[in-house]
Tab-separated table of C-alpha atoms and ligand atoms in Angstrom:
chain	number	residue	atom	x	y	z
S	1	UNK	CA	99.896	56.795	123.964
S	2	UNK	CA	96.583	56.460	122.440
S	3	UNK	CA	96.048	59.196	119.433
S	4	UNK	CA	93.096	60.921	120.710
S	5	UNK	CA	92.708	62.183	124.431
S	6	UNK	CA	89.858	62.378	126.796
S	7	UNK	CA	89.727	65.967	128.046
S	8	UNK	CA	87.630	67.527	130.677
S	9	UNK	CA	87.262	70.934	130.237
S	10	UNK	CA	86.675	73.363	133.609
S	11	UNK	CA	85.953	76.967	132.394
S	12	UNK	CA	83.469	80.009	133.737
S	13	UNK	CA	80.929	79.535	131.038
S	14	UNK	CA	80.544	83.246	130.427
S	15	UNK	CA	81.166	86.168	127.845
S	16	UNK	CA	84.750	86.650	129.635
S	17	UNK	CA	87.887	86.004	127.991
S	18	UNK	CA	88.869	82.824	130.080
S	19	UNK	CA	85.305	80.652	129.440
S	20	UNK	CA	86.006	82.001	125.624
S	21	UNK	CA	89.467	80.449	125.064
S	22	UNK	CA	88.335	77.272	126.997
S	23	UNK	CA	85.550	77.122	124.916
S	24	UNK	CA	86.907	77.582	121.631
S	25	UNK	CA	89.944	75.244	122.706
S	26	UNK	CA	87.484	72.751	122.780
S	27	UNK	CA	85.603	72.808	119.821
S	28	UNK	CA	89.083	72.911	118.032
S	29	UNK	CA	90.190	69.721	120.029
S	30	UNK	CA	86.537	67.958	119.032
S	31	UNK	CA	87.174	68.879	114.982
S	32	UNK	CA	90.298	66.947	115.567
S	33	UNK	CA	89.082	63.864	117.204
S	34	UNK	CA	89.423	64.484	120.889
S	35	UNK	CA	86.695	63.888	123.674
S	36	UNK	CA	86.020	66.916	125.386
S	37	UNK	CA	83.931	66.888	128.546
S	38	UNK	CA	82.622	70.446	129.387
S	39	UNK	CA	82.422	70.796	133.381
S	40	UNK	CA	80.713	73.777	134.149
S	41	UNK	CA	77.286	75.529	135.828
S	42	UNK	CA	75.591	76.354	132.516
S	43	UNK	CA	76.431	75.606	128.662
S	44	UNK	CA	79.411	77.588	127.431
S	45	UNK	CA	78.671	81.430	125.237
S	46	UNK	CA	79.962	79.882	122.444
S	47	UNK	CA	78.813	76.507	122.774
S	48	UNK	CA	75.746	76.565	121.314
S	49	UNK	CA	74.947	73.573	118.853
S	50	UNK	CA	75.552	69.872	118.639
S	51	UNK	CA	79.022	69.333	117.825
S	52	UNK	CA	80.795	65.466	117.446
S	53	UNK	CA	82.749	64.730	120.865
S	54	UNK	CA	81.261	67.184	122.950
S	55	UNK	CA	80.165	66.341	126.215
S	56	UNK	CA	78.487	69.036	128.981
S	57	UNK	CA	78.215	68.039	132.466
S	58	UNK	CA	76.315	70.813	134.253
S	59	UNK	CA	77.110	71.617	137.953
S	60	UNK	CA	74.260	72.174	139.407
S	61	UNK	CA	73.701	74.496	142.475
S	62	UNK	CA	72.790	73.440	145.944
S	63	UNK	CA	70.226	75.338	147.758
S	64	UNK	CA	69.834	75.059	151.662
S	65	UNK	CA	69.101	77.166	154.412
S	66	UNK	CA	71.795	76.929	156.377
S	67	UNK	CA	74.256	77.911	152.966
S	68	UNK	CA	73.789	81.841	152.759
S	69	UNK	CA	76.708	80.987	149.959
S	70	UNK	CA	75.949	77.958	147.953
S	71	UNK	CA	79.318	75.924	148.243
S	72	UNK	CA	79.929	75.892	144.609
S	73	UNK	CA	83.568	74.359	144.809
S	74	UNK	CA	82.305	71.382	146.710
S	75	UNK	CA	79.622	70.931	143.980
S	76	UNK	CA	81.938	71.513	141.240
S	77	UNK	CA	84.376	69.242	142.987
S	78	UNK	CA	82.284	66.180	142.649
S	79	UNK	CA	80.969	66.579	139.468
S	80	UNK	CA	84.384	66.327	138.337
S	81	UNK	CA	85.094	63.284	140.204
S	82	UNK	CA	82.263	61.823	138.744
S	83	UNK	CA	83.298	62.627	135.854
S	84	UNK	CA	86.928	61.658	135.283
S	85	UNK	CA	85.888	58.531	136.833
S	86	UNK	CA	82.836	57.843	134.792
S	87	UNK	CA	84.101	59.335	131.526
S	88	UNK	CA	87.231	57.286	131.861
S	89	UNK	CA	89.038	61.238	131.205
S	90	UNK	CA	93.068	61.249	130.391
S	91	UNK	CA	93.459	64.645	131.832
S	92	UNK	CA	91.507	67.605	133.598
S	93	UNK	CA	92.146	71.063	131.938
S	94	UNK	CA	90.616	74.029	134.162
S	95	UNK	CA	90.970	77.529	133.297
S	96	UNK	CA	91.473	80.450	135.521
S	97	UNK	CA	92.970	79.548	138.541
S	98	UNK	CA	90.867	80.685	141.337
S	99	UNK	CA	88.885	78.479	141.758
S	100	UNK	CA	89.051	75.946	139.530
S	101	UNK	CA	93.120	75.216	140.364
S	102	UNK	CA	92.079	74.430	144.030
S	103	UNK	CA	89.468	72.292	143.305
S	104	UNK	CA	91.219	70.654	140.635
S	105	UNK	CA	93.840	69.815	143.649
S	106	UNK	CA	90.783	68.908	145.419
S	107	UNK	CA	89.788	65.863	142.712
S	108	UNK	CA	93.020	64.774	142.427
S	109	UNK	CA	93.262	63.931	145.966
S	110	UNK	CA	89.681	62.256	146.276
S	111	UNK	CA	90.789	60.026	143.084
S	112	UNK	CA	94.299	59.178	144.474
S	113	UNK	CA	92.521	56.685	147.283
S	114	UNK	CA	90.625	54.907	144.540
S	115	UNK	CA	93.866	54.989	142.971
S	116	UNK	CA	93.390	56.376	140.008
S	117	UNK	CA	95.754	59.905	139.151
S	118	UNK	CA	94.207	62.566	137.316
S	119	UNK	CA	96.698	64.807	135.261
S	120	UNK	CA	95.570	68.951	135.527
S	121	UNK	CA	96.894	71.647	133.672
S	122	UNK	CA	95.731	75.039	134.597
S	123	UNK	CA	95.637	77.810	132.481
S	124	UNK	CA	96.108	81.378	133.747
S	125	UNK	CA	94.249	84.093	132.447
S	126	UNK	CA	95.168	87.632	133.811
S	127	UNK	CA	92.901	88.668	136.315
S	128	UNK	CA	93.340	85.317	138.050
S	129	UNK	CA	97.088	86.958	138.656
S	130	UNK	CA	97.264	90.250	138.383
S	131	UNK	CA	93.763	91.420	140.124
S	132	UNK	CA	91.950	88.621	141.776
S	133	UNK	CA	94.962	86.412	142.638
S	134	UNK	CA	96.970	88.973	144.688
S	135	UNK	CA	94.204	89.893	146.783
S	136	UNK	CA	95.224	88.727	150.456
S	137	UNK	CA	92.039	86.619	150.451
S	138	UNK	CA	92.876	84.847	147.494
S	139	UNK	CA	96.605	84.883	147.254
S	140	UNK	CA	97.784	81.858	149.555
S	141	UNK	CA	95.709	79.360	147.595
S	142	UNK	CA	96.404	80.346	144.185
S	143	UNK	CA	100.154	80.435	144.987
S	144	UNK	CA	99.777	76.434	146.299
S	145	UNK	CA	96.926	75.585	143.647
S	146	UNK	CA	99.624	76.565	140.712
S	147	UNK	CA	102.494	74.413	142.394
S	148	UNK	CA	100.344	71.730	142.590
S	149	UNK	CA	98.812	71.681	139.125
S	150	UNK	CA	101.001	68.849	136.740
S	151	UNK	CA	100.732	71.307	133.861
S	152	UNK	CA	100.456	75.456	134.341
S	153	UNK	CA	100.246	77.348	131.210
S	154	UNK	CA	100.089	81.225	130.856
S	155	UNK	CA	98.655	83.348	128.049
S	156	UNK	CA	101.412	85.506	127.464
S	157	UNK	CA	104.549	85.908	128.162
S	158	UNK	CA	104.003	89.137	130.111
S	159	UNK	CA	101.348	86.830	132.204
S	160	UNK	CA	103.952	84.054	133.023
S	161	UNK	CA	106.879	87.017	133.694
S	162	UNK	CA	103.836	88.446	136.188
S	163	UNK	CA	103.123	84.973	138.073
S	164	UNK	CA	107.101	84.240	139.068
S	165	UNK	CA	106.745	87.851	139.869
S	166	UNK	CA	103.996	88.205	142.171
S	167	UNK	CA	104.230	84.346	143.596
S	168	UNK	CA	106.581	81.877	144.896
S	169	UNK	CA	106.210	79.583	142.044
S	170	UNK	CA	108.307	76.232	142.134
S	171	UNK	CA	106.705	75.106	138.135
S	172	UNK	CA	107.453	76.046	135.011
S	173	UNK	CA	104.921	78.174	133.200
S	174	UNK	CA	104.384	77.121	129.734
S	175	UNK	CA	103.305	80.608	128.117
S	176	UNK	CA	100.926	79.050	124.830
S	177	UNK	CA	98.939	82.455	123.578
S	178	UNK	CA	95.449	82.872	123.022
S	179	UNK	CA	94.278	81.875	119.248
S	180	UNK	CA	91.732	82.885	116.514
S	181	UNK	CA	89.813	80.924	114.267
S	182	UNK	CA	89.794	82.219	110.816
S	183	UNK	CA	86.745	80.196	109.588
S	184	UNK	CA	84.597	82.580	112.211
S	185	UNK	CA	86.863	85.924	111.997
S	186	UNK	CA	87.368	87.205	108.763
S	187	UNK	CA	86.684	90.563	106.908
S	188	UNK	CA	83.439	89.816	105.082
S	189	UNK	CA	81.427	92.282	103.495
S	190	UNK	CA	78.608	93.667	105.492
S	191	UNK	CA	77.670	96.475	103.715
S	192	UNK	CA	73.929	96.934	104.218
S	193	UNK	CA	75.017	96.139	108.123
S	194	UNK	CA	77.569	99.380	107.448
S	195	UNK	CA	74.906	101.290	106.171
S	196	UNK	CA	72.753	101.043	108.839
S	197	UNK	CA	75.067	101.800	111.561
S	198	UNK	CA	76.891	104.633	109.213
S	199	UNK	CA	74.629	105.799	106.810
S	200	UNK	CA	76.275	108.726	105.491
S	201	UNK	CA	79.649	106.983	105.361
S	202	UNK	CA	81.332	107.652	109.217
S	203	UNK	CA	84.127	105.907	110.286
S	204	UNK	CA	83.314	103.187	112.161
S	205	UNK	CA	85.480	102.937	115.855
S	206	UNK	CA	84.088	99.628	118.578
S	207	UNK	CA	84.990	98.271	121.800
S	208	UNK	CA	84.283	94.882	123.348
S	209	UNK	CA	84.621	94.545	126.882
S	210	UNK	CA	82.595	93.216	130.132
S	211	UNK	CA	82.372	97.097	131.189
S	212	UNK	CA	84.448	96.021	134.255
S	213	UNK	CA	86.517	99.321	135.649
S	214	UNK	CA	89.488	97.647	134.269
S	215	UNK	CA	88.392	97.780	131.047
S	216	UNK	CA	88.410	101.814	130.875
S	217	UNK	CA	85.519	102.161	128.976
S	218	UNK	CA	85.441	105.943	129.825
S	219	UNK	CA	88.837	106.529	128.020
S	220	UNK	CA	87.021	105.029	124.944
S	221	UNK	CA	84.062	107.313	124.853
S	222	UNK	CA	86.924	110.111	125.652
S	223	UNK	CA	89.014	109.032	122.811
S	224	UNK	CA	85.928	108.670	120.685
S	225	UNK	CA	84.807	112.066	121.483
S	226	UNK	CA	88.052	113.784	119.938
S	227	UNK	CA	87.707	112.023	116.784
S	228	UNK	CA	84.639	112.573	116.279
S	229	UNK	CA	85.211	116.311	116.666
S	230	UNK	CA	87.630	115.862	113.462
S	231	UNK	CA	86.610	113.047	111.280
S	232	UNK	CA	82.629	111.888	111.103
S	233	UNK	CA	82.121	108.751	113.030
S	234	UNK	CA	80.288	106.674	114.905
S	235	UNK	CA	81.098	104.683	117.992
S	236	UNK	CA	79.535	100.827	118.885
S	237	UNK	CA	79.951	99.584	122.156
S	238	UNK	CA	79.390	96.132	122.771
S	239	UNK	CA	79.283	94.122	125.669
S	240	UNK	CA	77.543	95.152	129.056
S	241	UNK	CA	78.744	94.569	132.903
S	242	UNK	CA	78.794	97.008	136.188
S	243	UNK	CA	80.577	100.040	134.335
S	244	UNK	CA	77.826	100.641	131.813
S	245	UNK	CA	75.943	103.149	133.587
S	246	UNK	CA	78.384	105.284	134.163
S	247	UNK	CA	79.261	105.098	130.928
S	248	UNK	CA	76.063	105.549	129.372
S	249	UNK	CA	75.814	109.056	131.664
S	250	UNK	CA	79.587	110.203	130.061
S	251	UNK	CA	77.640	109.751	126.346
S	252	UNK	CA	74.784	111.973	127.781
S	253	UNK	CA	76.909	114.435	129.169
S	254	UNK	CA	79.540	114.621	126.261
S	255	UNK	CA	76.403	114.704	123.607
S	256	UNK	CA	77.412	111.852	121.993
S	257	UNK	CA	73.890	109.960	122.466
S	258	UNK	CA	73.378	110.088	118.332
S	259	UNK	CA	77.085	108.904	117.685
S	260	UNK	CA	76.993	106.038	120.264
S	261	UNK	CA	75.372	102.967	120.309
S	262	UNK	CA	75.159	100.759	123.131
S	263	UNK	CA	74.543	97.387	121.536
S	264	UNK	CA	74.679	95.000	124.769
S	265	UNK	CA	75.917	91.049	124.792
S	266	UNK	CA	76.545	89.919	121.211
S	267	UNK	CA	76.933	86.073	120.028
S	268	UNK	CA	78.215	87.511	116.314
S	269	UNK	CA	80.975	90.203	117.274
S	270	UNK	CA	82.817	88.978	113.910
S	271	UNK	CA	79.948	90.641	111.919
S	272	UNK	CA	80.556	93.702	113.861
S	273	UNK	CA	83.678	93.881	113.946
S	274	UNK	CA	83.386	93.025	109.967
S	275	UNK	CA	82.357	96.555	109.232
S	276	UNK	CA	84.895	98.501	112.021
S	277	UNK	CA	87.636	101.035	110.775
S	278	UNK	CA	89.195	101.196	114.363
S	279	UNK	CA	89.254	99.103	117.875
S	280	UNK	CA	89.713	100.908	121.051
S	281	UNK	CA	90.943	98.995	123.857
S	282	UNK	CA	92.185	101.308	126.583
S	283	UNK	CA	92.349	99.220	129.228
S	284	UNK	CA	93.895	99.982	132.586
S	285	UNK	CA	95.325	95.513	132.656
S	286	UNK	CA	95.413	93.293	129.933
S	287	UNK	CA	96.956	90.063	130.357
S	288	UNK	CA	96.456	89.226	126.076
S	289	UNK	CA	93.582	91.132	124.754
S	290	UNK	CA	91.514	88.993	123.185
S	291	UNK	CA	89.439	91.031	122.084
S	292	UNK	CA	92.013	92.983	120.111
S	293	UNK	CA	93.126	89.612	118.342
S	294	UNK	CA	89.781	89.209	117.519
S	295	UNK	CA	89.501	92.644	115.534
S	296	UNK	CA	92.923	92.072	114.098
S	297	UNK	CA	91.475	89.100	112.126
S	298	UNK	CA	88.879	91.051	110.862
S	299	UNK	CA	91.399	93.592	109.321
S	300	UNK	CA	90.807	96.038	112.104
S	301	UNK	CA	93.917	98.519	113.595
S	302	UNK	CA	94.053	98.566	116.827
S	303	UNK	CA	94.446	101.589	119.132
S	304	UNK	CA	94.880	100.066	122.848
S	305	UNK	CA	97.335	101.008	125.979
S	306	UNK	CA	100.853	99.165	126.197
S	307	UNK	CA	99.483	97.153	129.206
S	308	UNK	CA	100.216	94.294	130.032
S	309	UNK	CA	100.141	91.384	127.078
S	310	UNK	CA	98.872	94.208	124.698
S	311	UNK	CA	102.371	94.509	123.151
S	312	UNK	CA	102.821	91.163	122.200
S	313	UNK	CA	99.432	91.525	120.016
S	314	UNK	CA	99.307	94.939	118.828
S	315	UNK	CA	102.649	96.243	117.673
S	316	UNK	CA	103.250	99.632	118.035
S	317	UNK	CA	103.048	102.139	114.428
S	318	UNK	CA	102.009	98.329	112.024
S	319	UNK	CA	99.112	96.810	113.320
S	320	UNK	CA	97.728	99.508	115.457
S	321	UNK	CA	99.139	102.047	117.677
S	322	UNK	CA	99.859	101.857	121.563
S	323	UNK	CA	99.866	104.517	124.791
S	324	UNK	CA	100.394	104.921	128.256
S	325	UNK	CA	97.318	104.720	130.439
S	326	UNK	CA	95.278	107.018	130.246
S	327	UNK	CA	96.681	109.203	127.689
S	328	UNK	CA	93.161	109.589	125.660
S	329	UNK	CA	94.764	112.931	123.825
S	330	UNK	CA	97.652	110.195	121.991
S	331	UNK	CA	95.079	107.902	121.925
S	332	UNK	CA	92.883	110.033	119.616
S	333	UNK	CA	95.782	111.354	117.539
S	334	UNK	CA	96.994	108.465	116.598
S	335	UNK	CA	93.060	107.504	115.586
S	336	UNK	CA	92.803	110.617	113.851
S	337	UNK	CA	96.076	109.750	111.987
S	338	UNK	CA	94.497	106.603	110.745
S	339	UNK	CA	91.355	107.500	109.467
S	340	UNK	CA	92.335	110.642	107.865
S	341	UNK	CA	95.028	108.374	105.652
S	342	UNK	CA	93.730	105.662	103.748
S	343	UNK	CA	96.552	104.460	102.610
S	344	UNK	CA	98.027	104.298	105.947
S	345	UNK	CA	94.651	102.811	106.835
S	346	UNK	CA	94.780	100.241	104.326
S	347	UNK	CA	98.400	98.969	105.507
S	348	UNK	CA	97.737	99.033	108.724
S	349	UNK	CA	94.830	96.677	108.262
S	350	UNK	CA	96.436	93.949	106.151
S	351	UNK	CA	99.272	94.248	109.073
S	352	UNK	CA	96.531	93.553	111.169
S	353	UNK	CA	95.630	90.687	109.419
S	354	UNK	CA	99.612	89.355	109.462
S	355	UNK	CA	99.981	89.626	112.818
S	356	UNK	CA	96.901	87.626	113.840
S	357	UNK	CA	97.768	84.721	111.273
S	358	UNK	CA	100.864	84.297	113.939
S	359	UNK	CA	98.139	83.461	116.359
S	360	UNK	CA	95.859	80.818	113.886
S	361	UNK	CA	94.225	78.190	115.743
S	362	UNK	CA	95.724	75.742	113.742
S	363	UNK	CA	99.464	76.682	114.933
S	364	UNK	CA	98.001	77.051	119.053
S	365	UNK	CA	96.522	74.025	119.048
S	366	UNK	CA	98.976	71.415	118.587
S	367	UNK	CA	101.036	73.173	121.052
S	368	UNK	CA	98.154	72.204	123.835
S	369	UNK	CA	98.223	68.654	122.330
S	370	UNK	CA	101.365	68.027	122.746
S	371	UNK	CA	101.922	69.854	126.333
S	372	UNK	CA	98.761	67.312	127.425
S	373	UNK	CA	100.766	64.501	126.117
S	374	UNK	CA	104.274	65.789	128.035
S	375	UNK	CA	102.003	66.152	131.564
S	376	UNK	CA	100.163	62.768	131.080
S	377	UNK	CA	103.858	61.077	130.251
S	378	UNK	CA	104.976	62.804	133.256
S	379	UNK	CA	102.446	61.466	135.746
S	380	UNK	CA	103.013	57.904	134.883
S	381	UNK	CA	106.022	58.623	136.897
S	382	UNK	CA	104.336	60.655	139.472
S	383	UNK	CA	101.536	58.039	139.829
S	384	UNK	CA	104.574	55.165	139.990
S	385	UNK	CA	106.495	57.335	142.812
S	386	UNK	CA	103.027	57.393	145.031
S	387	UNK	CA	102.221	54.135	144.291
S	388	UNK	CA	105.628	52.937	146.122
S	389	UNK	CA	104.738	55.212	149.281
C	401	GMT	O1	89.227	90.604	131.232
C	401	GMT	C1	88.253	89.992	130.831
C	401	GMT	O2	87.453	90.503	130.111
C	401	GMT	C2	87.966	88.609	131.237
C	401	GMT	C3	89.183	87.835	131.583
C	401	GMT	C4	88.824	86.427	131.900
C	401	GMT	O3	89.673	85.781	132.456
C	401	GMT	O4	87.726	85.946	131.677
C	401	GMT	O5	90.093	87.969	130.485
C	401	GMT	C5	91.429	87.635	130.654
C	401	GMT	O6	91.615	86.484	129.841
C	401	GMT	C6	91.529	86.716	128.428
C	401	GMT	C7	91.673	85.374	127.725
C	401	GMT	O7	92.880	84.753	128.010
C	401	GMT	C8	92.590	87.724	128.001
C	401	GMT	O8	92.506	87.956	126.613
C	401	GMT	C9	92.351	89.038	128.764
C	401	GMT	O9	93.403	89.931	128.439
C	401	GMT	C10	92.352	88.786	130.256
C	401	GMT	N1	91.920	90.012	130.946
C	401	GMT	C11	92.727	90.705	131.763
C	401	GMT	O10	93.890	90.388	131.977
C	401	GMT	C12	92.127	91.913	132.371
């Protein structure tokens, strides 16, 4: 098989955890020598200057009068035809199943009376599964989108456990976890940055998050208002989505408006998260939590629920501390118990640091490479067996 692949990438090209990992999967696969063909309806967050073997192909929207919904899937569909065929591409990798799974089934079909057999591995995400996917008007296409997919891969194990769970799945799930890239998150010293935020030397606590409900972002302010009854600090939200008003009304009522800042969509959360002394991640369903790897790499303890995939990043009393739902009062202890014990602080933070190493980019990576090469080796046969028909 030849040593480099062509890869088309299918992702939601937003500030959401999926469109993240795609994206950063791909700039890793590019540094290492693969083609990687972006399929998507605008450039990628974190794509955002001109890297060696990457490609975008923008789906563009079609307006009509007759479509009150613009059929995005049959857009999307195409452009990926054109593309495999065009771009001569070895394999299709979509994530998030719904709907990129079905139209990936979509392609294949289209392709398979020119005879040519596209390989697709779909990656699941979370919300594809545990929120979007079970809904009754989703549910009956993810199941058959999954079986059909030549590769499925999960981003935890709790997420793979979930999808036998909730589906009648005939594939096996691959579970290959989310990664980090240590050239981009690292402690660095921000101090003037530190300064300005905390100027007469608070603790620092932050959250990332789309402010969906999921996300909890209430229980955050909540926990942050008990600490900061105790220890001075200072609270930086970051991210925005439909939950932020509400949210922004809690900090009124509370009186936190002076402690908490509401610092919208940022490109450079690693210089944020650079000068944080806790991460709060409450949330009510958590396939991985990005978001918390993220802050591990920075040195960063995380406080978070035990939802989910949160377990199998944050471990419980050495990299961060974890709680039922909801339980803001433990939450805030266990906060409290940090960042009133610096050395406890201080070994919680290199654990932090351990833990995420277990999750370097260069360790995830080849495990994608070489699940690509076991699906495309796979569909020689599959591609044999329909040729015969
Ligand atoms: O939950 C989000 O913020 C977005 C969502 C997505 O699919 O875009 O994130 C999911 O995928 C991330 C990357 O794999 C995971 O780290 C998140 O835990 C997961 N979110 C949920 O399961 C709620």
């Amino acid at each position: 098989m030849k040593s480099t692949l062509k890869i088309g990438i299918v992702c939601y090209p937003t500030f959401g955890g999926s469109g993240v990992v795609a994206t950063e999967l791909g700039l890793g696969l590019a540094k290492k020598g693969h083609q990687i063909h972006f399929i998507t309806y605008r450039q990628p967050a974190r794509f955002n200057a001109f890297q060696e073997n990457i490609y975008y192909h923008e789906v563009s929207g079609e307006d009509y009068p007759l479509f009150e919904y613009p059929p995005y899937d049959t857009t999307l569909a195409s452009k990926m035809v054109d593309v495999v065929k065009y771009e001569e591409l070895d394999i299709l990798h979509v994530h998030y199943a719904i709907p990129h799974a079905a139209v990936a089934y979509m392609v294949k079909k289209i392709l398979l009376t020119e005879g040519k057999y596209i390989p697709v591995v779909t990656t699941l995400h979370g919300t594809d599964i545990t929120l979007v996917g079970t809904n009754k008007a989703f549910a009956p296409v993810v199941a058959f989108s999954i079986n059909k997919s030549d590769g499925v891969t999960a981003v935890s194990q709790y997420l793979t456990d979930a999808t036998y769970a909730q589906f009648n799945i005939e594939k096996e799930i691959r579970t290959i976890p989310n990664f980090i890239d240590f050239d981009r998150f690292k402690k660095a010293d921000k101090d003037h940055f530190k300064k300005a935020v905390a100027p007469n030397g608070e603790k620092i606590l932050v959250h990332v998050s789309n402010f969906r409900k999921v996300k909890r972002v209430d229980d955050v302010v909540k926990i942050f208002h008990k600490v900061q009854e105790t220890i001075p600090s200072k609270l930086l939200l970051i991210g925005d989505g439909p939950d932020r008003q509400n949210v922004e009304e809690l900090c009124r009522e509370l009186d936190l408006g002076h402690e908490v800042r509401f610092l919208g969509k940022q490109e450079a959360v690693e210089e944020l998260l650079a000068i944080a002394d806790v991460f709060l991640l409450p949330s009510g369903s958590e396939s991985f939590g990005l978001a918390a790897l993220e802050a591990m790499a920075c040195e960063v303890p995380v406080i978070s629920s035990n939802i989910g995939g949160l377990p199998e990043v944050n471990i419980h009393g050495e990299t961060g501390f974890l709680s039922d739902l909801g339980n803001v009062e433990e939450m805030a202890t266990n906060c409290i118990k940090l960042l009133s014990n610096p050395p406890l602080h201080d070994k919680f933070r290199m654990n932090a640091l351990h833990q995420a190493r277990n999750f370097h980019i260069d360790k995830i990576l080849p495990l994608y490479e070489s699940y690509y090469r076991e699906v495309i080796e796979a569909s020689v046969y599959e591609k044999a067996s329909i040729d015969k028909e």
